[in-house]
XYZ file of C-alpha atoms in Angstrom:
375
model
C 135.228 -79.964 218.399
C 136.806 -76.497 218.152
C 133.344 -74.942 217.919
C 132.312 -76.685 221.168
C 135.475 -75.552 222.939
C 134.953 -72.021 221.719
C 131.379 -72.071 223.065
C 132.615 -73.318 226.468
C 135.337 -70.669 226.567
C 132.854 -67.952 225.656
C 130.474 -69.190 228.351
C 133.247 -69.028 230.954
C 134.166 -65.518 229.854
C 130.515 -64.432 230.105
C 130.157 -65.942 233.607
C 133.390 -64.324 234.795
C 132.265 -61.034 233.283
C 128.907 -61.212 235.037
C 130.558 -62.033 238.354
C 132.993 -59.148 237.908
C 130.142 -56.776 237.058
C 128.245 -57.944 240.121
C 131.332 -57.397 242.281
C 131.787 -53.875 240.912
C 128.107 -53.144 241.495
C 128.347 -54.388 245.086
C 131.397 -52.243 245.727
C 129.599 -49.183 244.371
C 126.607 -49.877 246.601
C 128.889 -50.037 249.629
C 130.754 -46.833 248.779
C 128.222 -44.859 250.826
C 129.001 -46.848 253.968
C 131.870 -45.379 255.930
C 133.544 -47.563 258.551
C 132.726 -46.417 262.070
C 135.520 -46.633 264.641
C 134.869 -48.559 267.838
C 134.807 -46.337 270.934
C 138.351 -46.839 272.198
C 141.168 -44.366 272.871
C 143.059 -45.848 269.914
C 140.826 -43.935 267.508
C 141.381 -40.521 269.081
C 143.795 -39.308 266.417
C 141.347 -40.109 263.583
C 138.465 -38.068 264.992
C 137.543 -34.625 263.799
C 137.752 -31.811 266.289
C 134.681 -29.940 267.449
C 136.421 -26.656 266.653
C 136.603 -27.293 262.911
C 134.061 -30.058 262.500
C 131.438 -29.689 259.783
C 128.656 -32.214 260.161
C 128.520 -34.584 257.195
C 126.251 -37.042 258.894
C 125.471 -40.613 257.994
C 121.729 -41.264 258.105
C 120.867 -44.342 260.133
C 119.779 -47.402 258.211
C 116.765 -49.280 259.576
C 115.256 -52.532 258.250
C 112.467 -52.001 255.723
C 110.450 -54.879 257.178
C 109.616 -52.815 260.258
C 107.635 -50.271 258.287
C 104.775 -52.694 257.748
C 104.424 -53.298 261.480
C 104.537 -49.802 262.927
C 100.885 -49.178 262.133
C 98.947 -48.947 265.396
C 96.436 -51.743 265.857
C 95.893 -52.241 262.162
C 94.588 -48.719 261.601
C 94.732 -47.312 258.056
C 98.097 -45.827 257.186
C 97.583 -42.067 257.320
C 101.319 -41.429 257.070
C 102.976 -40.368 253.851
C 106.575 -40.621 254.998
C 108.799 -42.710 257.252
C 110.118 -40.893 260.294
C 111.954 -41.644 263.563
C 112.622 -39.763 266.773
C 113.646 -40.109 270.455
C 116.667 -42.409 269.957
C 118.204 -43.824 273.130
C 121.413 -45.803 272.565
C 123.504 -48.005 274.865
C 126.971 -49.314 273.978
C 128.355 -52.653 275.265
C 132.080 -53.066 274.667
C 131.920 -56.844 275.177
C 128.571 -57.137 273.378
C 125.276 -57.898 275.058
C 123.257 -60.705 273.486
C 125.593 -60.697 270.479
C 125.508 -56.965 269.688
C 127.494 -53.887 270.775
C 124.760 -51.300 270.335
C 121.150 -51.385 271.463
C 118.600 -48.709 270.696
C 115.076 -47.788 271.684
C 113.362 -45.371 269.312
C 109.872 -44.316 268.277
C 108.569 -44.265 264.701
C 107.170 -40.866 263.769
C 105.960 -40.894 260.166
C 104.296 -37.627 259.186
C 104.594 -36.551 262.844
C 101.524 -38.612 263.783
C 101.413 -39.412 267.514
C 99.709 -42.797 267.252
C 102.745 -44.276 265.477
C 105.017 -43.108 268.299
C 105.579 -46.448 270.060
C 108.726 -48.037 271.620
C 110.729 -49.973 269.037
C 113.970 -51.898 269.640
C 116.955 -52.284 267.307
C 120.530 -53.568 267.663
C 123.741 -52.871 265.743
C 127.459 -53.547 265.609
C 128.573 -50.235 264.092
C 126.029 -47.696 265.355
C 124.844 -46.881 261.836
C 123.207 -49.971 260.335
C 120.490 -51.373 262.575
C 118.588 -54.653 262.606
C 115.814 -56.110 264.687
C 116.821 -58.665 267.321
C 115.830 -62.027 265.876
C 112.332 -62.983 267.008
C 111.236 -59.619 268.415
C 107.710 -58.295 267.917
C 108.188 -54.571 267.237
C 107.014 -52.181 268.486
C 107.213 -53.708 271.958
C 104.321 -51.485 273.051
C 101.411 -51.066 270.665
C 99.455 -47.843 270.269
C 96.547 -47.282 272.662
C 93.153 -47.986 271.109
C 91.837 -44.460 271.504
C 93.476 -41.042 271.721
C 96.497 -41.885 273.882
C 100.058 -42.348 272.694
C 103.560 -43.391 273.807
C 106.702 -41.287 273.453
C 110.136 -40.348 274.801
C 111.751 -43.778 275.137
C 114.854 -44.370 277.270
C 117.058 -47.480 277.505
C 118.603 -48.393 280.839
C 120.706 -51.446 281.793
C 120.943 -52.859 285.309
C 121.993 -56.271 286.687
C 121.899 -58.052 283.342
C 118.507 -56.655 282.408
C 117.602 -54.136 279.719
C 114.835 -51.682 280.598
C 112.861 -49.627 278.110
C 111.148 -46.662 279.779
C 108.702 -44.387 278.050
C 106.185 -41.653 278.724
C 102.565 -42.555 278.175
C 99.711 -40.126 277.571
C 96.145 -41.205 278.370
C 96.928 -44.925 278.436
C 95.175 -47.932 279.957
C 96.570 -49.053 283.324
C 97.413 -52.771 282.872
C 96.765 -53.482 286.559
C 93.228 -52.039 286.590
C 92.147 -51.959 282.949
C 91.078 -48.338 283.395
C 92.256 -45.293 281.502
C 94.696 -43.005 283.311
C 93.605 -39.470 282.501
C 97.001 -37.858 282.543
C 100.591 -38.828 281.887
C 102.541 -41.861 283.034
C 106.054 -43.263 283.334
C 106.163 -46.927 282.293
C 108.698 -49.614 281.486
C 109.163 -53.111 280.135
C 112.284 -55.177 280.837
C 114.126 -57.964 279.024
C 117.047 -60.325 279.626
C 117.677 -60.879 275.912
C 116.323 -57.790 274.116
C 113.735 -59.951 272.347
C 111.230 -61.089 274.944
C 109.845 -58.250 277.050
C 107.972 -58.264 280.343
C 104.498 -56.889 280.812
C 104.457 -53.107 280.991
C 104.473 -51.534 284.417
C 103.217 -48.086 285.398
C 105.482 -46.641 288.082
C 104.263 -43.044 288.178
C 101.348 -40.960 286.929
C 100.493 -37.267 287.099
C 97.966 -34.733 285.811
C 98.026 -33.106 282.395
C 98.553 -29.705 283.988
C 101.320 -28.626 286.330
C 104.593 -30.453 286.825
C 105.652 -32.823 284.041
C 108.332 -35.350 283.011
C 109.388 -34.942 279.385
C 112.104 -37.203 277.947
C 112.708 -39.281 281.106
C 116.309 -40.441 281.455
C 117.239 -43.052 284.065
C 120.666 -43.987 285.385
C 122.106 -45.683 288.461
C 124.906 -44.510 290.730
C 126.023 -46.609 293.707
C 122.758 -48.005 295.109
C 120.462 -45.181 293.960
C 118.369 -44.707 290.831
C 118.093 -41.253 289.289
C 115.461 -40.068 286.855
C 116.025 -36.811 284.954
C 113.413 -35.078 282.840
C 112.100 -31.741 281.664
C 109.160 -30.215 283.536
C 106.874 -27.769 281.767
C 104.955 -26.845 284.903
C 107.326 -24.222 286.300
C 105.437 -21.198 287.636
C 108.524 -19.046 288.222
C 111.279 -18.490 285.619
C 114.760 -19.571 286.686
C 118.299 -18.596 285.707
C 118.381 -20.954 282.697
C 114.693 -21.373 281.822
C 111.493 -19.425 281.303
C 108.915 -22.236 281.474
C 110.764 -25.555 281.090
C 113.274 -26.692 283.705
C 115.265 -29.905 284.195
C 114.326 -31.904 287.304
C 115.698 -35.020 288.980
C 114.365 -37.573 291.428
C 116.384 -40.101 293.461
C 115.119 -43.443 294.786
C 116.480 -46.707 296.141
C 114.047 -48.784 294.122
C 113.484 -48.446 290.409
C 109.736 -48.875 290.888
C 109.552 -45.933 293.303
C 110.299 -43.139 290.796
C 107.595 -40.507 291.302
C 106.874 -37.251 289.485
C 105.957 -35.113 292.458
C 107.679 -32.059 293.953
C 106.775 -33.233 297.462
C 108.681 -36.498 296.906
C 112.061 -35.005 296.031
C 111.570 -34.155 292.380
C 114.250 -31.474 292.579
C 115.345 -28.721 290.212
C 118.656 -29.243 288.448
C 120.841 -26.140 288.714
C 122.673 -24.746 285.689
C 125.129 -21.935 286.295
C 124.888 -20.490 282.786
C 122.244 -20.105 280.073
C 124.192 -20.808 276.873
C 121.057 -21.105 274.726
C 120.122 -17.491 275.509
C 117.026 -15.895 276.997
C 114.695 -16.958 274.158
C 115.394 -20.712 274.386
C 115.165 -23.322 277.144
C 115.561 -27.110 277.571
C 113.073 -29.354 275.829
C 114.334 -32.985 275.620
C 117.336 -34.462 277.419
C 119.445 -37.559 277.965
C 121.583 -38.065 281.084
C 124.612 -40.360 281.444
C 127.485 -40.977 283.854
C 131.041 -41.237 282.559
C 134.295 -41.381 284.538
C 132.714 -40.122 287.790
C 131.069 -37.156 286.095
C 127.446 -36.601 285.150
C 126.492 -35.421 281.672
C 123.264 -34.117 280.158
C 122.667 -33.712 276.434
C 119.868 -31.168 276.030
C 117.936 -30.195 272.936
C 116.369 -26.764 273.233
C 113.161 -25.103 272.125
C 111.916 -21.573 271.748
C 110.394 -20.409 275.028
C 107.064 -22.085 275.772
C 107.021 -23.919 272.430
C 107.294 -27.591 271.544
C 110.753 -28.349 270.167
C 110.852 -25.382 267.815
C 114.229 -24.793 266.086
C 116.126 -26.860 268.651
C 119.881 -26.888 269.218
C 122.061 -29.396 271.106
C 124.126 -28.509 274.192
C 126.172 -30.749 276.504
C 126.453 -30.159 280.252
C 128.746 -31.637 282.919
C 128.492 -31.994 286.708
C 130.485 -33.392 289.608
C 127.425 -34.143 291.761
C 124.579 -34.715 289.302
C 122.556 -31.700 290.408
C 124.767 -28.665 289.626
C 125.672 -28.493 285.928
C 127.735 -26.317 283.648
C 126.958 -26.369 279.926
C 129.258 -25.501 277.073
C 128.920 -21.919 275.882
C 127.902 -23.003 272.385
C 126.013 -25.954 270.884
C 127.899 -29.125 269.959
C 126.148 -28.990 266.605
C 125.726 -25.802 264.593
C 122.667 -27.185 262.841
C 119.242 -26.016 264.007
C 116.085 -28.120 264.204
C 117.706 -30.768 266.370
C 115.339 -32.838 268.480
C 115.790 -35.453 271.198
C 119.151 -37.110 270.543
C 121.393 -39.744 272.136
C 125.114 -39.957 272.866
C 127.966 -42.068 274.186
C 131.241 -40.734 275.598
C 134.638 -42.401 275.644
C 138.100 -41.425 276.746
C 140.820 -39.647 274.872
C 144.587 -39.850 275.209
C 144.743 -36.077 275.285
C 143.874 -34.095 278.416
C 140.834 -31.869 278.107
C 139.458 -33.829 275.159
C 136.209 -35.763 275.262
C 135.275 -38.152 272.470
C 131.593 -38.380 271.661
C 129.307 -40.495 269.510
C 126.130 -38.639 268.609
C 122.829 -39.943 267.263
C 121.103 -36.717 266.255
C 117.432 -36.345 265.391
C 116.424 -33.729 262.847
C 112.900 -32.363 263.152
C 113.009 -31.138 259.541
C 112.505 -34.686 258.207
C 112.329 -36.836 261.383
C 115.477 -38.709 260.455
C 118.336 -39.758 262.753
C 121.988 -39.142 261.866
C 125.263 -40.456 263.246
C 128.408 -38.414 263.912
C 131.592 -39.028 265.886
C 133.986 -36.268 266.909
C 136.015 -34.859 269.784
C 135.226 -31.985 272.140
C 138.302 -30.084 273.311
C 138.002 -27.723 276.279
C 134.289 -27.492 275.574
C 133.305 -26.582 279.134
C 136.029 -23.974 279.703
């Protein structure tokens, strides 16, 4: 009898020990996950200041299951690494379809263009991302031949989520014929899972004016599309070859990349990146009646080489002033995304930053405050 009781007691001790070991192991696994504050003024005092902030970024966590589906049209996997770029993030304070954060992004393993297709994720902390249940990612598959998709941008309007992107040598869904040039397209969704058929709303030649990293927002009853044009024949005060342009329309389907249709130059009163750099990829947003552009730079007439991140502000959306130094001291930044929220302190702007690094095509999250950045 005592032997039986001893065996039972030992078994209980072993089970409790195993459970305790499992708990300790789980805690250790979670030690790398830092809680991310929600974007409210209440967190202002806990943020690090831009002036003394050293980036110790958290790398974004994406679901492993996606990796098996990013291959374009079942082609052999020529990639030897997982990579991501072109994040575009929207924040919903009250949640949209059960999540606070929604992201469009393009896979970019081994920097191979054919993998670069619009992919949708959602999150509740801005760091750990999942696929919306039931989605078929990427929402746009790779073209069958030499074309590709890039430069995604999320936009929300009247209860509908839009995913815009820039297509290169794609098939026009309305005609079935190849468009020999570049295009601006979108799909839309009311739940983030089921997406409409793609729609081409603008196309233009390979040479001349361009629209890199399109960024769409709405103000009053007008739609605005910002982007970088590489077809500038005359250097300007802040660029040598690549300028920022903007078009304004009353209908989202009427956005056109054409100088004759009001595709106007954005003015910047300073050139903080210096004479040997210029804008390369951007994201535009409106916050508290001001317009903001986050620009990644490139060496003149190059393609994202050694980029840095600068933030600009405007009262009218066409005349901008950028901070005199980058918001991130790290080089090799690529197209990145941001959200702004208010601070209790005057002259302070709180920012969430999803930063792409072109050294390893990974995306990192940081949150900090900018104090008197534009002065």
